[in-house]
Amino acid sequence: GGYATQQRKLLEKQVDPQRATKPTMHLIRLMLMGIRILSKHSIDPDMTTHRFSLMEMRKGTYSSVDRDWWYSWLKECFDFWAEKTTLPDEPDYAKANEILLEIRKRNLEW
């Protein structure tokens, strides 16, 4: 959520709206991913159900008002799920490091 907010602030400073279409599409995709992670507790990068809207956003079909609406709506959804999620506030760094070391160890054995 914090990263998406930073990206949003950078986009607001963008002078040329046409140059903001691709970064805006990625911002919306990030918000959708964040909502999915918070609500389903899994990472699934498949954006098939949103592909048409994301591609139209990238092409510049949507106005800045439309893009602002998308972001505002997704921010509300994100905030809702951030309050409801049972995910911990911080990752288990020790467990993540253990997994990373195991992956590296396996790759060295190849």
mmCIF file of N, CA, C and O in Angstrom:
data_model
loop_
_atom_site.group_PDB
_atom_site.id
_atom_site.type_symbol
_atom_site.label_atom_id
_atom_site.label_comp_id
_atom_site.label_asym_id
_atom_site.label_seq_id
_atom_site.Cartn_x
_atom_site.Cartn_y
_atom_site.Cartn_z
ATOM 1 N N GLY A 1 0.797 -1.191 0.000
ATOM 2 C CA GLY A 1 0.000 0.000 0.000
ATOM 3 C C GLY A 1 0.844 1.261 0.000
ATOM 4 O O GLY A 1 0.533 2.224 -0.679
ATOM 5 N N GLY A 2 1.907 1.256 0.796
ATOM 6 C CA GLY A 2 2.774 2.428 0.874
ATOM 7 C C GLY A 2 3.457 2.727 -0.443
ATOM 8 O O GLY A 2 3.562 3.881 -0.864
ATOM 9 N N TYR A 3 3.903 1.670 -1.124
ATOM 10 C CA TYR A 3 4.560 1.850 -2.415
ATOM 11 C C TYR A 3 3.577 2.429 -3.427
ATOM 12 O O TYR A 3 3.914 3.348 -4.184
ATOM 13 N N ALA A 4 2.353 1.916 -3.429
ATOM 14 C CA ALA A 4 1.334 2.420 -4.355
ATOM 15 C C ALA A 4 1.044 3.892 -4.077
ATOM 16 O O ALA A 4 0.883 4.689 -5.012
ATOM 17 N N THR A 5 0.985 4.271 -2.816
ATOM 18 C CA THR A 5 0.745 5.671 -2.460
ATOM 19 C C THR A 5 1.871 6.565 -2.966
ATOM 20 O O THR A 5 1.624 7.649 -3.501
ATOM 21 N N GLN A 6 3.118 6.107 -2.817
ATOM 22 C CA GLN A 6 4.262 6.870 -3.340
ATOM 23 C C GLN A 6 4.156 7.049 -4.850
ATOM 24 O O GLN A 6 4.404 8.130 -5.380
ATOM 25 N N GLN A 7 3.811 5.957 -5.546
ATOM 26 C CA GLN A 7 3.695 6.023 -6.998
ATOM 27 C C GLN A 7 2.579 6.978 -7.409
ATOM 28 O O GLN A 7 2.700 7.717 -8.379
ATOM 29 N N ARG A 8 1.510 6.971 -6.667
ATOM 30 C CA ARG A 8 0.384 7.874 -6.949
ATOM 31 C C ARG A 8 0.839 9.329 -6.833
ATOM 32 O O ARG A 8 0.495 10.166 -7.673
ATOM 33 N N LYS A 9 1.595 9.647 -5.798
ATOM 34 C CA LYS A 9 2.082 11.020 -5.614
ATOM 35 C C LYS A 9 2.990 11.438 -6.764
ATOM 36 O O LYS A 9 2.931 12.574 -7.229
ATOM 37 N N LEU A 10 3.822 10.508 -7.237
ATOM 38 C CA LEU A 10 4.686 10.810 -8.383
ATOM 39 C C LEU A 10 3.865 11.065 -9.643
ATOM 40 O O LEU A 10 4.173 11.963 -10.423
ATOM 41 N N LEU A 11 2.811 10.277 -9.827
ATOM 42 C CA LEU A 11 1.961 10.459 -11.006
ATOM 43 C C LEU A 11 1.209 11.778 -10.967
ATOM 44 O O LEU A 11 0.951 12.383 -12.006
ATOM 45 N N GLU A 12 0.852 12.235 -9.783
ATOM 46 C CA GLU A 12 0.138 13.510 -9.670
ATOM 47 C C GLU A 12 1.002 14.674 -10.124
ATOM 48 O O GLU A 12 0.498 15.696 -10.567
ATOM 49 N N LYS A 13 2.320 14.490 -10.052
ATOM 50 C CA LYS A 13 3.244 15.544 -10.478
ATOM 51 C C LYS A 13 3.515 15.489 -11.978
ATOM 52 O O LYS A 13 4.126 16.402 -12.534
ATOM 53 N N GLN A 14 3.086 14.414 -12.621
ATOM 54 C CA GLN A 14 3.319 14.230 -14.045
ATOM 55 C C GLN A 14 2.594 15.315 -14.842
ATOM 56 O O GLN A 14 1.388 15.486 -14.734
ATOM 57 N N VAL A 15 3.340 16.057 -15.635
ATOM 58 C CA VAL A 15 2.782 17.165 -16.406
ATOM 59 C C VAL A 15 2.002 16.662 -17.620
ATOM 60 O O VAL A 15 0.904 17.121 -17.901
ATOM 61 N N ASP A 16 2.560 15.719 -18.339
ATOM 62 C CA ASP A 16 1.942 15.212 -19.564
ATOM 63 C C ASP A 16 1.107 13.964 -19.242
ATOM 64 O O ASP A 16 1.661 12.906 -18.958
ATOM 65 N N PRO A 17 -0.227 14.060 -19.290
ATOM 66 C CA PRO A 17 -1.082 12.927 -18.952
ATOM 67 C C PRO A 17 -0.850 11.704 -19.842
ATOM 68 O O PRO A 17 -1.030 10.584 -19.406
ATOM 69 N N GLN A 18 -0.428 11.925 -21.088
ATOM 70 C CA GLN A 18 -0.184 10.795 -21.984
ATOM 71 C C GLN A 18 1.016 9.963 -21.531
ATOM 72 O O GLN A 18 1.062 8.768 -21.779
ATOM 73 N N ARG A 19 1.958 10.595 -20.887
ATOM 74 C CA ARG A 19 3.130 9.865 -20.392
ATOM 75 C C ARG A 19 2.811 9.100 -19.113
ATOM 76 O O ARG A 19 3.583 8.267 -18.683
ATOM 77 N N ALA A 20 1.662 9.389 -18.513
ATOM 78 C CA ALA A 20 1.290 8.761 -17.245
ATOM 79 C C ALA A 20 0.447 7.504 -17.444
ATOM 80 O O ALA A 20 0.127 6.827 -16.472
ATOM 81 N N THR A 21 0.098 7.163 -18.676
ATOM 82 C CA THR A 21 -0.826 6.044 -18.882
ATOM 83 C C THR A 21 -0.234 4.702 -18.444
ATOM 84 O O THR A 21 -0.883 3.936 -17.737
ATOM 85 N N LYS A 22 1.001 4.409 -18.856
ATOM 86 C CA LYS A 22 1.619 3.133 -18.491
ATOM 87 C C LYS A 22 1.876 3.055 -16.979
ATOM 88 O O LYS A 22 1.517 2.051 -16.355
ATOM 89 N N PRO A 23 2.492 4.067 -16.362
ATOM 90 C CA PRO A 23 2.681 3.988 -14.905
ATOM 91 C C PRO A 23 1.361 3.904 -14.136
ATOM 92 O O PRO A 23 1.275 3.227 -13.119
ATOM 93 N N THR A 24 0.323 4.562 -14.658
ATOM 94 C CA THR A 24 -0.982 4.479 -13.997
ATOM 95 C C THR A 24 -1.524 3.063 -14.083
ATOM 96 O O THR A 24 -2.054 2.532 -13.108
ATOM 97 N N MET A 25 -1.381 2.424 -15.238
ATOM 98 C CA MET A 25 -1.821 1.044 -15.382
ATOM 99 C C MET A 25 -1.111 0.144 -14.372
ATOM 100 O O MET A 25 -1.729 -0.696 -13.715
ATOM 101 N N HIS A 26 0.189 0.339 -14.214
ATOM 102 C CA HIS A 26 0.944 -0.473 -13.258
ATOM 103 C C HIS A 26 0.521 -0.166 -11.820
ATOM 104 O O HIS A 26 0.468 -1.069 -10.982
ATOM 105 N N LEU A 27 0.211 1.063 -11.527
ATOM 106 C CA LEU A 27 -0.279 1.436 -10.200
ATOM 107 C C LEU A 27 -1.591 0.708 -9.905
ATOM 108 O O LEU A 27 -1.758 0.121 -8.829
ATOM 109 N N ILE A 28 -2.508 0.708 -10.849
ATOM 110 C CA ILE A 28 -3.797 0.032 -10.672
ATOM 111 C C ILE A 28 -3.569 -1.474 -10.506
ATOM 112 O O ILE A 28 -4.178 -2.121 -9.649
ATOM 113 N N ARG A 29 -2.664 -2.029 -11.292
ATOM 114 C CA ARG A 29 -2.339 -3.452 -11.174
ATOM 115 C C ARG A 29 -1.782 -3.770 -9.788
ATOM 116 O O ARG A 29 -2.148 -4.768 -9.162
ATOM 117 N N LEU A 30 -0.916 -2.905 -9.275
ATOM 118 C CA LEU A 30 -0.372 -3.092 -7.922
ATOM 119 C C LEU A 30 -1.472 -3.060 -6.866
ATOM 120 O O LEU A 30 -1.462 -3.867 -5.921
ATOM 121 N N MET A 31 -2.393 -2.130 -7.027
ATOM 122 C CA MET A 31 -3.495 -2.036 -6.070
ATOM 123 C C MET A 31 -4.344 -3.307 -6.104
ATOM 124 O O MET A 31 -4.724 -3.841 -5.067
ATOM 125 N N LEU A 32 -4.634 -3.805 -7.309
ATOM 126 C CA LEU A 32 -5.401 -5.038 -7.444
ATOM 127 C C LEU A 32 -4.670 -6.214 -6.795
ATOM 128 O O LEU A 32 -5.278 -7.033 -6.102
ATOM 129 N N MET A 33 -3.364 -6.286 -7.012
ATOM 130 C CA MET A 33 -2.563 -7.352 -6.396
ATOM 131 C C MET A 33 -2.585 -7.238 -4.875
ATOM 132 O O MET A 33 -2.726 -8.238 -4.173
ATOM 133 N N GLY A 34 -2.436 -6.026 -4.369
ATOM 134 C CA GLY A 34 -2.442 -5.817 -2.922
ATOM 135 C C GLY A 34 -3.764 -6.237 -2.304
ATOM 136 O O GLY A 34 -3.788 -6.888 -1.243
ATOM 137 N N ILE A 35 -4.853 -5.890 -2.952
ATOM 138 C CA ILE A 35 -6.178 -6.284 -2.453
ATOM 139 C C ILE A 35 -6.302 -7.800 -2.442
ATOM 140 O O ILE A 35 -6.782 -8.391 -1.474
ATOM 141 N N ARG A 36 -5.823 -8.433 -3.495
ATOM 142 C CA ARG A 36 -5.883 -9.899 -3.577
ATOM 143 C C ARG A 36 -5.045 -10.543 -2.471
ATOM 144 O O ARG A 36 -5.473 -11.516 -1.845
ATOM 145 N N ILE A 37 -3.872 -10.004 -2.217
ATOM 146 C CA ILE A 37 -3.011 -10.554 -1.166
ATOM 147 C C ILE A 37 -3.675 -10.403 0.194
ATOM 148 O O ILE A 37 -3.707 -11.343 0.996
ATOM 149 N N LEU A 38 -4.208 -9.212 0.466
ATOM 150 C CA LEU A 38 -4.846 -8.977 1.759
ATOM 151 C C LEU A 38 -6.106 -9.806 1.957
ATOM 152 O O LEU A 38 -6.379 -10.287 3.054
ATOM 153 N N SER A 39 -6.888 -9.977 0.901
ATOM 154 C CA SER A 39 -8.173 -10.663 1.040
ATOM 155 C C SER A 39 -8.055 -12.181 0.929
ATOM 156 O O SER A 39 -8.775 -12.908 1.606
ATOM 157 N N LYS A 40 -7.157 -12.669 0.087
ATOM 158 C CA LYS A 40 -7.060 -14.117 -0.144
ATOM 159 C C LYS A 40 -5.803 -14.747 0.447
ATOM 160 O O LYS A 40 -5.640 -15.963 0.397
ATOM 161 N N HIS A 41 -4.891 -13.914 0.941
ATOM 162 C CA HIS A 41 -3.637 -14.382 1.546
ATOM 163 C C HIS A 41 -2.800 -15.202 0.574
ATOM 164 O O HIS A 41 -2.125 -16.148 0.970
ATOM 165 N N SER A 42 -2.853 -14.831 -0.688
ATOM 166 C CA SER A 42 -2.038 -15.514 -1.678
ATOM 167 C C SER A 42 -1.602 -14.516 -2.749
ATOM 168 O O SER A 42 -2.243 -13.490 -2.950
ATOM 169 N N ILE A 43 -0.520 -14.875 -3.412
ATOM 170 C CA ILE A 43 -0.010 -14.037 -4.489
ATOM 171 C C ILE A 43 -0.350 -14.719 -5.804
ATOM 172 O O ILE A 43 0.108 -15.822 -6.080
ATOM 173 N N ASP A 44 -1.191 -14.068 -6.580
ATOM 174 C CA ASP A 44 -1.607 -14.580 -7.877
ATOM 175 C C ASP A 44 -1.519 -13.431 -8.870
ATOM 176 O O ASP A 44 -2.379 -12.554 -8.883
ATOM 177 N N PRO A 45 -0.462 -13.414 -9.689
ATOM 178 C CA PRO A 45 -0.271 -12.281 -10.597
ATOM 179 C C PRO A 45 -1.202 -12.267 -11.811
ATOM 180 O O PRO A 45 -1.141 -11.354 -12.620
ATOM 181 N N ASP A 46 -2.074 -13.260 -11.939
ATOM 182 C CA ASP A 46 -2.960 -13.345 -13.104
ATOM 183 C C ASP A 46 -3.962 -12.188 -13.090
ATOM 184 O O ASP A 46 -4.791 -12.067 -12.203
ATOM 185 N N MET A 47 -3.888 -11.343 -14.100
ATOM 186 C CA MET A 47 -4.774 -10.187 -14.215
ATOM 187 C C MET A 47 -5.746 -10.343 -15.388
ATOM 188 O O MET A 47 -6.264 -9.366 -15.914
ATOM 189 N N THR A 48 -6.006 -11.581 -15.770
ATOM 190 C CA THR A 48 -6.865 -11.847 -16.923
ATOM 191 C C THR A 48 -8.213 -11.146 -16.805
ATOM 192 O O THR A 48 -8.694 -10.555 -17.771
ATOM 193 N N THR A 49 -8.827 -11.193 -15.632
ATOM 194 C CA THR A 49 -10.157 -10.594 -15.472
ATOM 195 C C THR A 49 -10.123 -9.075 -15.613
ATOM 196 O O THR A 49 -11.144 -8.464 -15.912
ATOM 197 N N HIS A 50 -8.973 -8.468 -15.424
ATOM 198 C CA HIS A 50 -8.853 -7.009 -15.508
ATOM 199 C C HIS A 50 -8.082 -6.565 -16.753
ATOM 200 O O HIS A 50 -7.833 -5.379 -16.929
ATOM 201 N N ARG A 51 -7.699 -7.527 -17.593
ATOM 202 C CA ARG A 51 -6.822 -7.223 -18.721
ATOM 203 C C ARG A 51 -7.368 -6.127 -19.624
ATOM 204 O O ARG A 51 -6.645 -5.188 -19.974
ATOM 205 N N PHE A 52 -8.635 -6.224 -20.003
ATOM 206 C CA PHE A 52 -9.193 -5.236 -20.919
ATOM 207 C C PHE A 52 -9.081 -3.823 -20.341
ATOM 208 O O PHE A 52 -8.590 -2.903 -21.004
ATOM 209 N N SER A 53 -9.508 -3.649 -19.113
ATOM 210 C CA SER A 53 -9.462 -2.318 -18.486
ATOM 211 C C SER A 53 -8.029 -1.822 -18.340
ATOM 212 O O SER A 53 -7.746 -0.643 -18.585
ATOM 213 N N LEU A 54 -7.121 -2.702 -17.959
ATOM 214 C CA LEU A 54 -5.717 -2.300 -17.810
ATOM 215 C C LEU A 54 -5.120 -1.881 -19.151
ATOM 216 O O LEU A 54 -4.399 -0.883 -19.240
ATOM 217 N N MET A 55 -5.418 -2.620 -20.195
ATOM 218 C CA MET A 55 -4.883 -2.284 -21.517
ATOM 219 C C MET A 55 -5.487 -0.982 -22.043
ATOM 220 O O MET A 55 -4.787 -0.168 -22.654
ATOM 221 N N GLU A 56 -6.769 -0.774 -21.800
ATOM 222 C CA GLU A 56 -7.394 0.488 -22.207
ATOM 223 C C GLU A 56 -6.767 1.660 -21.443
ATOM 224 O O GLU A 56 -6.557 2.733 -22.008
ATOM 225 N N MET A 57 -6.469 1.429 -20.186
ATOM 226 C CA MET A 57 -5.830 2.474 -19.384
ATOM 227 C C MET A 57 -4.448 2.793 -19.956
ATOM 228 O O MET A 57 -4.068 3.949 -20.086
ATOM 229 N N ARG A 58 -3.730 1.745 -20.316
ATOM 230 C CA ARG A 58 -2.385 1.934 -20.873
ATOM 231 C C ARG A 58 -2.428 2.678 -22.208
ATOM 232 O O ARG A 58 -1.558 3.480 -22.511
ATOM 233 N N LYS A 59 -3.447 2.391 -23.012
ATOM 234 C CA LYS A 59 -3.577 3.059 -24.315
ATOM 235 C C LYS A 59 -4.008 4.515 -24.176
ATOM 236 O O LYS A 59 -3.961 5.263 -25.134
ATOM 237 N N GLY A 60 -4.460 4.909 -23.006
ATOM 238 C CA GLY A 60 -4.888 6.282 -22.804
ATOM 239 C C GLY A 60 -6.360 6.500 -23.083
ATOM 240 O O GLY A 60 -6.806 7.638 -23.214
ATOM 241 N N THR A 61 -7.121 5.407 -23.175
ATOM 242 C CA THR A 61 -8.556 5.512 -23.450
ATOM 243 C C THR A 61 -9.290 6.187 -22.297
ATOM 244 O O THR A 61 -10.233 6.941 -22.518
ATOM 245 N N TYR A 62 -8.867 5.906 -21.087
ATOM 246 C CA TYR A 62 -9.523 6.496 -19.911
ATOM 247 C C TYR A 62 -9.019 7.910 -19.669
ATOM 248 O O TYR A 62 -7.832 8.206 -19.840
ATOM 249 N N SER A 63 -9.904 8.771 -19.233
ATOM 250 C CA SER A 63 -9.509 10.134 -18.881
ATOM 251 C C SER A 63 -8.833 10.125 -17.514
ATOM 252 O O SER A 63 -8.888 9.135 -16.783
ATOM 253 N N SER A 64 -8.230 11.241 -17.168
ATOM 254 C CA SER A 64 -7.600 11.334 -15.848
ATOM 255 C C SER A 64 -8.655 11.218 -14.746
ATOM 256 O O SER A 64 -8.387 10.680 -13.677
ATOM 257 N N VAL A 65 -9.865 11.674 -15.019
ATOM 258 C CA VAL A 65 -10.962 11.538 -14.050
ATOM 259 C C VAL A 65 -11.289 10.064 -13.832
ATOM 260 O O VAL A 65 -11.472 9.612 -12.697
ATOM 261 N N ASP A 66 -11.346 9.301 -14.923
ATOM 262 C CA ASP A 66 -11.596 7.859 -14.821
ATOM 263 C C ASP A 66 -10.495 7.167 -14.026
ATOM 264 O O ASP A 66 -10.755 6.340 -13.161
ATOM 265 N N ARG A 67 -9.249 7.526 -14.334
ATOM 266 C CA ARG A 67 -8.121 6.906 -13.633
ATOM 267 C C ARG A 67 -8.138 7.279 -12.153
ATOM 268 O O ARG A 67 -7.857 6.436 -11.303
ATOM 269 N N ASP A 68 -8.483 8.519 -11.860
ATOM 270 C CA ASP A 68 -8.589 8.937 -10.461
ATOM 271 C C ASP A 68 -9.690 8.152 -9.738
ATOM 272 O O ASP A 68 -9.529 7.757 -8.586
ATOM 273 N N TRP A 69 -10.808 7.916 -10.430
ATOM 274 C CA TRP A 69 -11.891 7.144 -9.836
ATOM 275 C C TRP A 69 -11.430 5.724 -9.528
ATOM 276 O O TRP A 69 -11.670 5.209 -8.452
ATOM 277 N N TRP A 70 -10.756 5.108 -10.500
ATOM 278 C CA TRP A 70 -10.240 3.751 -10.293
ATOM 279 C C TRP A 70 -9.359 3.708 -9.053
ATOM 280 O O TRP A 70 -9.506 2.843 -8.201
ATOM 281 N N TYR A 71 -8.403 4.641 -8.987
ATOM 282 C CA TYR A 71 -7.477 4.639 -7.856
ATOM 283 C C TYR A 71 -8.229 4.843 -6.538
ATOM 284 O O TYR A 71 -7.986 4.116 -5.573
ATOM 285 N N SER A 72 -9.137 5.799 -6.486
ATOM 286 C CA SER A 72 -9.879 6.081 -5.248
ATOM 287 C C SER A 72 -10.685 4.865 -4.797
ATOM 288 O O SER A 72 -10.700 4.520 -3.615
ATOM 289 N N TRP A 73 -11.346 4.232 -5.750
ATOM 290 C CA TRP A 73 -12.147 3.054 -5.420
ATOM 291 C C TRP A 73 -11.271 1.914 -4.917
ATOM 292 O O TRP A 73 -11.573 1.278 -3.905
ATOM 293 N N LEU A 74 -10.151 1.664 -5.607
ATOM 294 C CA LEU A 74 -9.245 0.599 -5.186
ATOM 295 C C LEU A 74 -8.587 0.915 -3.855
ATOM 296 O O LEU A 74 -8.346 0.018 -3.046
ATOM 297 N N LYS A 75 -8.302 2.187 -3.607
ATOM 298 C CA LYS A 75 -7.720 2.582 -2.311
ATOM 299 C C LYS A 75 -8.706 2.278 -1.190
ATOM 300 O O LYS A 75 -8.306 1.775 -0.128
ATOM 301 N N GLU A 76 -9.987 2.544 -1.406
ATOM 302 C CA GLU A 76 -10.998 2.211 -0.399
ATOM 303 C C GLU A 76 -11.046 0.706 -0.154
ATOM 304 O O GLU A 76 -11.114 0.258 0.994
ATOM 305 N N CYS A 77 -11.015 -0.068 -1.236
ATOM 306 C CA CYS A 77 -11.019 -1.531 -1.107
ATOM 307 C C CYS A 77 -9.772 -2.011 -0.386
ATOM 308 O O CYS A 77 -9.839 -2.873 0.503
ATOM 309 N N PHE A 78 -8.613 -1.440 -0.746
ATOM 310 C CA PHE A 78 -7.356 -1.818 -0.111
ATOM 311 C C PHE A 78 -7.405 -1.524 1.389
ATOM 312 O O PHE A 78 -7.051 -2.377 2.205
ATOM 313 N N ASP A 79 -7.849 -0.329 1.746
ATOM 314 C CA ASP A 79 -7.925 0.052 3.160
ATOM 315 C C ASP A 79 -8.884 -0.861 3.926
ATOM 316 O O ASP A 79 -8.607 -1.239 5.066
ATOM 317 N N PHE A 80 -10.009 -1.217 3.302
ATOM 318 C CA PHE A 80 -10.960 -2.128 3.926
ATOM 319 C C PHE A 80 -10.290 -3.453 4.248
ATOM 320 O O PHE A 80 -10.358 -3.946 5.379
ATOM 321 N N TRP A 81 -9.628 -4.048 3.248
ATOM 322 C CA TRP A 81 -8.994 -5.345 3.458
ATOM 323 C C TRP A 81 -7.783 -5.254 4.374
ATOM 324 O O TRP A 81 -7.466 -6.213 5.081
ATOM 325 N N ALA A 82 -7.098 -4.127 4.372
ATOM 326 C CA ALA A 82 -5.962 -3.954 5.287
ATOM 327 C C ALA A 82 -6.429 -4.026 6.733
ATOM 328 O O ALA A 82 -5.718 -4.552 7.599
ATOM 329 N N GLU A 83 -7.627 -3.535 7.003
ATOM 330 C CA GLU A 83 -8.186 -3.607 8.360
ATOM 331 C C GLU A 83 -8.688 -5.004 8.695
ATOM 332 O O GLU A 83 -8.645 -5.417 9.842
ATOM 333 N N LYS A 84 -9.188 -5.728 7.704
ATOM 334 C CA LYS A 84 -9.809 -7.040 7.933
ATOM 335 C C LYS A 84 -8.825 -8.204 7.884
ATOM 336 O O LYS A 84 -9.132 -9.274 8.385
ATOM 337 N N THR A 85 -7.686 -8.015 7.252
ATOM 338 C CA THR A 85 -6.781 -9.138 7.025
ATOM 339 C C THR A 85 -6.249 -9.712 8.340
ATOM 340 O O THR A 85 -6.107 -8.992 9.336
ATOM 341 N N THR A 86 -5.964 -10.995 8.290
ATOM 342 C CA THR A 86 -5.339 -11.648 9.446
ATOM 343 C C THR A 86 -3.842 -11.835 9.213
ATOM 344 O O THR A 86 -3.172 -12.467 10.019
ATOM 345 N N LEU A 87 -3.351 -11.273 8.110
ATOM 346 C CA LEU A 87 -1.910 -11.339 7.865
ATOM 347 C C LEU A 87 -1.182 -10.517 8.920
ATOM 348 O O LEU A 87 -1.688 -9.490 9.377
ATOM 349 N N PRO A 88 0.018 -10.945 9.299
ATOM 350 C CA PRO A 88 0.785 -10.168 10.290
ATOM 351 C C PRO A 88 1.231 -8.829 9.707
ATOM 352 O O PRO A 88 1.341 -8.675 8.495
ATOM 353 N N ASP A 89 1.490 -7.871 10.573
ATOM 354 C CA ASP A 89 1.960 -6.556 10.131
ATOM 355 C C ASP A 89 3.346 -6.620 9.505
ATOM 356 O O ASP A 89 3.669 -5.831 8.628
ATOM 357 N N GLU A 90 4.152 -7.539 9.972
ATOM 358 C CA GLU A 90 5.523 -7.694 9.479
ATOM 359 C C GLU A 90 5.720 -9.113 8.950
ATOM 360 O O GLU A 90 5.154 -10.057 9.502
ATOM 361 N N PRO A 91 6.524 -9.265 7.920
ATOM 362 C CA PRO A 91 6.815 -10.618 7.444
ATOM 363 C C PRO A 91 7.677 -11.371 8.455
ATOM 364 O O PRO A 91 8.344 -10.762 9.299
ATOM 365 N N ASP A 92 7.671 -12.679 8.354
ATOM 366 C CA ASP A 92 8.543 -13.519 9.178
ATOM 367 C C ASP A 92 9.900 -13.561 8.479
ATOM 368 O O ASP A 92 10.158 -14.406 7.629
ATOM 369 N N TYR A 93 10.760 -12.601 8.815
ATOM 370 C CA TYR A 93 12.041 -12.458 8.125
ATOM 371 C C TYR A 93 12.914 -13.698 8.274
ATOM 372 O O TYR A 93 13.609 -14.104 7.345
ATOM 373 N N ALA A 94 12.886 -14.309 9.446
ATOM 374 C CA ALA A 94 13.697 -15.508 9.667
ATOM 375 C C ALA A 94 13.243 -16.634 8.735
ATOM 376 O O ALA A 94 14.072 -17.316 8.127
ATOM 377 N N LYS A 95 11.939 -16.814 8.611
ATOM 378 C CA LYS A 95 11.406 -17.861 7.732
ATOM 379 C C LYS A 95 11.720 -17.546 6.269
ATOM 380 O O LYS A 95 12.120 -18.436 5.505
ATOM 381 N N ALA A 96 11.565 -16.291 5.870
ATOM 382 C CA ALA A 96 11.873 -15.893 4.500
ATOM 383 C C ALA A 96 13.348 -16.129 4.187
ATOM 384 O O ALA A 96 13.698 -16.617 3.108
ATOM 385 N N ASN A 97 14.219 -15.798 5.120
ATOM 386 C CA ASN A 97 15.650 -16.009 4.927
ATOM 387 C C ASN A 97 15.967 -17.498 4.827
ATOM 388 O O ASN A 97 16.782 -17.916 4.002
ATOM 389 N N GLU A 98 15.295 -18.298 5.646
ATOM 390 C CA GLU A 98 15.478 -19.750 5.600
ATOM 391 C C GLU A 98 15.097 -20.303 4.223
ATOM 392 O O GLU A 98 15.822 -21.112 3.646
ATOM 393 N N ILE A 99 13.978 -19.850 3.693
ATOM 394 C CA ILE A 99 13.526 -20.295 2.368
ATOM 395 C C ILE A 99 14.507 -19.848 1.291
ATOM 396 O O ILE A 99 14.877 -20.623 0.408
ATOM 397 N N LEU A 100 14.950 -18.591 1.370
ATOM 398 C CA LEU A 100 15.906 -18.067 0.396
ATOM 399 C C LEU A 100 17.210 -18.868 0.416
ATOM 400 O O LEU A 100 17.737 -19.238 -0.633
ATOM 401 N N LEU A 101 17.714 -19.155 1.593
ATOM 402 C CA LEU A 101 18.957 -19.938 1.703
ATOM 403 C C LEU A 101 18.773 -21.347 1.138
ATOM 404 O O LEU A 101 19.665 -21.879 0.479
ATOM 405 N N GLU A 102 17.619 -21.943 1.382
ATOM 406 C CA GLU A 102 17.341 -23.281 0.845
ATOM 407 C C GLU A 102 17.303 -23.257 -0.684
ATOM 408 O O GLU A 102 17.842 -24.141 -1.349
ATOM 409 N N ILE A 103 16.679 -22.232 -1.253
ATOM 410 C CA ILE A 103 16.617 -22.105 -2.715
ATOM 411 C C ILE A 103 18.019 -21.937 -3.288
ATOM 412 O O ILE A 103 18.387 -22.590 -4.278
ATOM 413 N N ARG A 104 18.809 -21.087 -2.672
ATOM 414 C CA ARG A 104 20.185 -20.878 -3.154
ATOM 415 C C ARG A 104 21.009 -22.149 -3.037
ATOM 416 O O ARG A 104 21.789 -22.483 -3.923
ATOM 417 N N LYS A 105 20.833 -22.868 -1.942
ATOM 418 C CA LYS A 105 21.562 -24.103 -1.725
ATOM 419 C C LYS A 105 21.205 -25.133 -2.808
ATOM 420 O O LYS A 105 22.073 -25.766 -3.367
ATOM 421 N N ARG A 106 19.920 -25.248 -3.128
ATOM 422 C CA ARG A 106 19.476 -26.179 -4.168
ATOM 423 C C ARG A 106 20.040 -25.789 -5.535
ATOM 424 O O ARG A 106 20.410 -26.657 -6.331
ATOM 425 N N ASN A 107 20.099 -24.498 -5.818
ATOM 426 C CA ASN A 107 20.624 -24.058 -7.108
ATOM 427 C C ASN A 107 22.121 -24.329 -7.230
ATOM 428 O O ASN A 107 22.623 -24.539 -8.331
ATOM 429 N N LEU A 108 22.832 -24.287 -6.120
ATOM 430 C CA LEU A 108 24.258 -24.590 -6.151
ATOM 431 C C LEU A 108 24.523 -26.063 -6.430
ATOM 432 O O LEU A 108 25.557 -26.436 -6.962
ATOM 433 N N GLU A 109 23.563 -26.915 -6.070
ATOM 434 C CA GLU A 109 23.726 -28.354 -6.271
ATOM 435 C C GLU A 109 23.522 -28.763 -7.718
ATOM 436 O O GLU A 109 23.851 -29.870 -8.092
ATOM 437 N N TRP A 110 22.963 -27.887 -8.537
ATOM 438 C CA TRP A 110 22.744 -28.215 -9.949
ATOM 439 C C TRP A 110 24.061 -28.342 -10.593
ATOM 440 O O TRP A 110 24.567 -28.694 -11.417
#
